[in-house]
XYZ file of C-alpha atoms in Angstrom:
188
model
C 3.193 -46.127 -39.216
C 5.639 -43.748 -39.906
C 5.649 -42.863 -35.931
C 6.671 -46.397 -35.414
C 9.301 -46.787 -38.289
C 10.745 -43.522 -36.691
C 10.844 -44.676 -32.851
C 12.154 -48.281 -34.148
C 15.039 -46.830 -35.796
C 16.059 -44.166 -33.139
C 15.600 -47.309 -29.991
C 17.835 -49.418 -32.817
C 20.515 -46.381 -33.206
C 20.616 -46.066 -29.269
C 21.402 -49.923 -29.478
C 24.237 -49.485 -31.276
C 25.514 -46.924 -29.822
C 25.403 -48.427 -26.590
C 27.340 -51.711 -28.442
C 30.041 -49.302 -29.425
C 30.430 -48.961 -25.618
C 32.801 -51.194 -23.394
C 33.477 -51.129 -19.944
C 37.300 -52.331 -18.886
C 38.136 -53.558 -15.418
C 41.549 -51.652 -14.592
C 44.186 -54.829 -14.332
C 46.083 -53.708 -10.851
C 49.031 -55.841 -12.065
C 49.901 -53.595 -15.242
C 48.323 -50.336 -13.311
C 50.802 -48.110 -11.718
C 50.240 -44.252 -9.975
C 53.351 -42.925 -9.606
C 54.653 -39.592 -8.484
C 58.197 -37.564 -8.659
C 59.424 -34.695 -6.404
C 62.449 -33.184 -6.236
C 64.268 -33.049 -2.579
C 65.222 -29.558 -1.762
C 66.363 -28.692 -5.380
C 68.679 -31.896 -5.255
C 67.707 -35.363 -5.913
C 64.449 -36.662 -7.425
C 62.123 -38.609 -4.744
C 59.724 -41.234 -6.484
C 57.060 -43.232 -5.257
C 53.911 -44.961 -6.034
C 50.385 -46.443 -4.802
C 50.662 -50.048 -5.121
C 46.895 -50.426 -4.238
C 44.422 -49.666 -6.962
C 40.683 -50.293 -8.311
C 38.315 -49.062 -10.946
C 36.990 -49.013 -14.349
C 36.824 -47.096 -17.786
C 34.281 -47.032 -19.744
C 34.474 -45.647 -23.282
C 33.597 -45.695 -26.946
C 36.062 -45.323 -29.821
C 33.653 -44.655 -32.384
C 31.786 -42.257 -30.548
C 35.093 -40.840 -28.740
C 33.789 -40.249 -25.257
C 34.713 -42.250 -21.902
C 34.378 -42.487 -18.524
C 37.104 -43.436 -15.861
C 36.310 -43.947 -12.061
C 39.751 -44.863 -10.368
C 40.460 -45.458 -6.635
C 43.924 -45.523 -4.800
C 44.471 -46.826 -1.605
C 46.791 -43.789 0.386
C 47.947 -46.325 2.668
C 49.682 -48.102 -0.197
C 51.996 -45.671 -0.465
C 55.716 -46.792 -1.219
C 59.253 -45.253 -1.521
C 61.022 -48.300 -0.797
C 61.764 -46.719 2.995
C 59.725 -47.701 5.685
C 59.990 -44.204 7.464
C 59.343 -42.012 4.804
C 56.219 -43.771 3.855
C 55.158 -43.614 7.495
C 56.169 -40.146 7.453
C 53.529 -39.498 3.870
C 50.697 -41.354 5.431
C 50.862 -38.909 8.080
C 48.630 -35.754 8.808
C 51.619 -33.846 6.955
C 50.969 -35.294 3.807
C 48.011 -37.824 3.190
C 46.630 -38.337 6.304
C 45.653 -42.026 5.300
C 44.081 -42.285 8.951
C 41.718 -40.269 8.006
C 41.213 -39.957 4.406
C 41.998 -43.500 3.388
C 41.582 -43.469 -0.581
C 42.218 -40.954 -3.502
C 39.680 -40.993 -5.998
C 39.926 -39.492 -9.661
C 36.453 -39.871 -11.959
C 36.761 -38.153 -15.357
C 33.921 -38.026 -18.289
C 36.016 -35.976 -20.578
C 37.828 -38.144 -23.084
C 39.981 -36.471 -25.836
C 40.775 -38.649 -28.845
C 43.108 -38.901 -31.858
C 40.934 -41.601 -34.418
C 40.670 -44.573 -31.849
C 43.447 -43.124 -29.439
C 42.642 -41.589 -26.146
C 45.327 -38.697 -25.939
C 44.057 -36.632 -23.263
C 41.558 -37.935 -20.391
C 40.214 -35.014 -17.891
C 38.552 -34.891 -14.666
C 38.772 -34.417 -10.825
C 41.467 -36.087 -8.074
C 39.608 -36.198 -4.722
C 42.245 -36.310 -2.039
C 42.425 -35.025 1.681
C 38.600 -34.516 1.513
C 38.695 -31.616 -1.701
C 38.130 -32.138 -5.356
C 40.289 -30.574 -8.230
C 40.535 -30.728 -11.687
C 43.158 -32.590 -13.183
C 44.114 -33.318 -16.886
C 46.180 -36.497 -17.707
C 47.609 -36.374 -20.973
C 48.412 -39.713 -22.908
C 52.035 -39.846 -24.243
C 50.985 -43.407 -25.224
C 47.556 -45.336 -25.731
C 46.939 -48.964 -27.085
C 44.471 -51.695 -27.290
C 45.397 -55.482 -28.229
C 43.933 -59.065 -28.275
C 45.036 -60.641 -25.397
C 46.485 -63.872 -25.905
C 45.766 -65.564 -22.226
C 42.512 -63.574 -21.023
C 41.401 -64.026 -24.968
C 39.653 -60.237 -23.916
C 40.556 -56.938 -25.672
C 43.186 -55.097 -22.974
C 43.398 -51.550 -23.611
C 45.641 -48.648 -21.855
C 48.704 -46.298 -21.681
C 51.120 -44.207 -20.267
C 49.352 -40.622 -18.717
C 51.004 -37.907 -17.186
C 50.628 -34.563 -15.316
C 51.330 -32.671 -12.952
C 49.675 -31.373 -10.065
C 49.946 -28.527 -7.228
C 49.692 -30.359 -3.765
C 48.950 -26.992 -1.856
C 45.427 -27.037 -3.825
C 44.540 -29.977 -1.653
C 45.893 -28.698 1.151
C 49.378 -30.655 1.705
C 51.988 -27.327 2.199
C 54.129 -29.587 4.470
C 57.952 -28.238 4.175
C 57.070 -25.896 1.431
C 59.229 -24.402 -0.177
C 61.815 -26.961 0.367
C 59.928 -29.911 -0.763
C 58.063 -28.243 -4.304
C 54.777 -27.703 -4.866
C 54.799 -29.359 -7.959
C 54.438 -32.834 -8.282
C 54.600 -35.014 -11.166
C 52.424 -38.000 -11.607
C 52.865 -40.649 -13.912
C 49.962 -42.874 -14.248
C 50.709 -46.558 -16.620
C 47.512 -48.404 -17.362
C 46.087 -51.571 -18.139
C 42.612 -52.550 -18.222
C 40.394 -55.545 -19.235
C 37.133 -55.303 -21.422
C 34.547 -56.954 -19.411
């Protein structure tokens, strides 16, 4: 009896932990991946991916998460035509031959119900890296037209491109780059 009381109760905890657990649709409308470089020590270029997909996955009580996002490279966008020919290009993406970008985290860092800090690895040009986005804003609401919880934030970092391979005009064109990630996304 006591066997059974004991198995009930654990298969009822794992039930509500699993409850506590909600999986969000990213919302490619309020989802942004944006990046910064400077040009030659001058100006600052900017430019995002205005193709993206995924899902998050993640429990405020129990403060862990999951994130699977993917960016289509061929998206890319500067606002002129032959510079984002010229980042699609085996200098810099090589979109013809590795189409998407992928980052997939299960490392979740929160302050009470806010995620501050979610870590994990950017697949791009065919090699995996870690990468740690750091929230400098997180939020969930009630939304009034979907009538679904929307949750999300504003994530940055920065990364080293040469760790994936892109040195194209180094050192004229930095090294760093600076990514700035705004999120939406939709319990389901």
């Amino acid at each position: 009896m006591t066997k059974t009381l004991l198995a009930t109760a654990l298969l009822a905890a794992a039930g509500f932990a699993q409850a506590q657990s909600a999986t969000y649709t990213i919302d490619p409308t309020h989802t942004f991946v944006n990046f910064e470089a400077k040009h030659f020590g001058t100006s600052t270029l900017r430019g995002r991916f205005d193709k993206k997909e995924g899902a998050v996955q993640f429990d405020r009580a129990g403060k862990s998460g999951k994130a699977e996002i993917t960016i289509d490279i061929g998206s890319v966008s500067t606002g002129v035509g032959p510079l984002d020919g010229h980042l699609k290009s085996k200098d810099f993406f090589n979109a013809a031959e590795f189409a998407t970008a992928k980052f997939v985290s299960d490392k979740f860092v929160f302050d009470g119900d806010k995620v501050t800090e979610v870590s994990g690895s950017l697949t791009m040009l065919g090699k995996s890296n870690p990468v740690t986005l750091k929230a400098s804003n997180f939020n969930c609401y009630q939304n009034p037209m979907l009538k679904r919880e929307v949750c999300g934030g504003d994530f940055e970092t920065t990364i080293t491109r040469s760790q994936w391979g892109m040195t194209y005009g180094l050192p004229g064109i930095p090294d760093n780059i600076r990514l700035l990630i705004q999120i939406e996304a939709v319990k389901q």
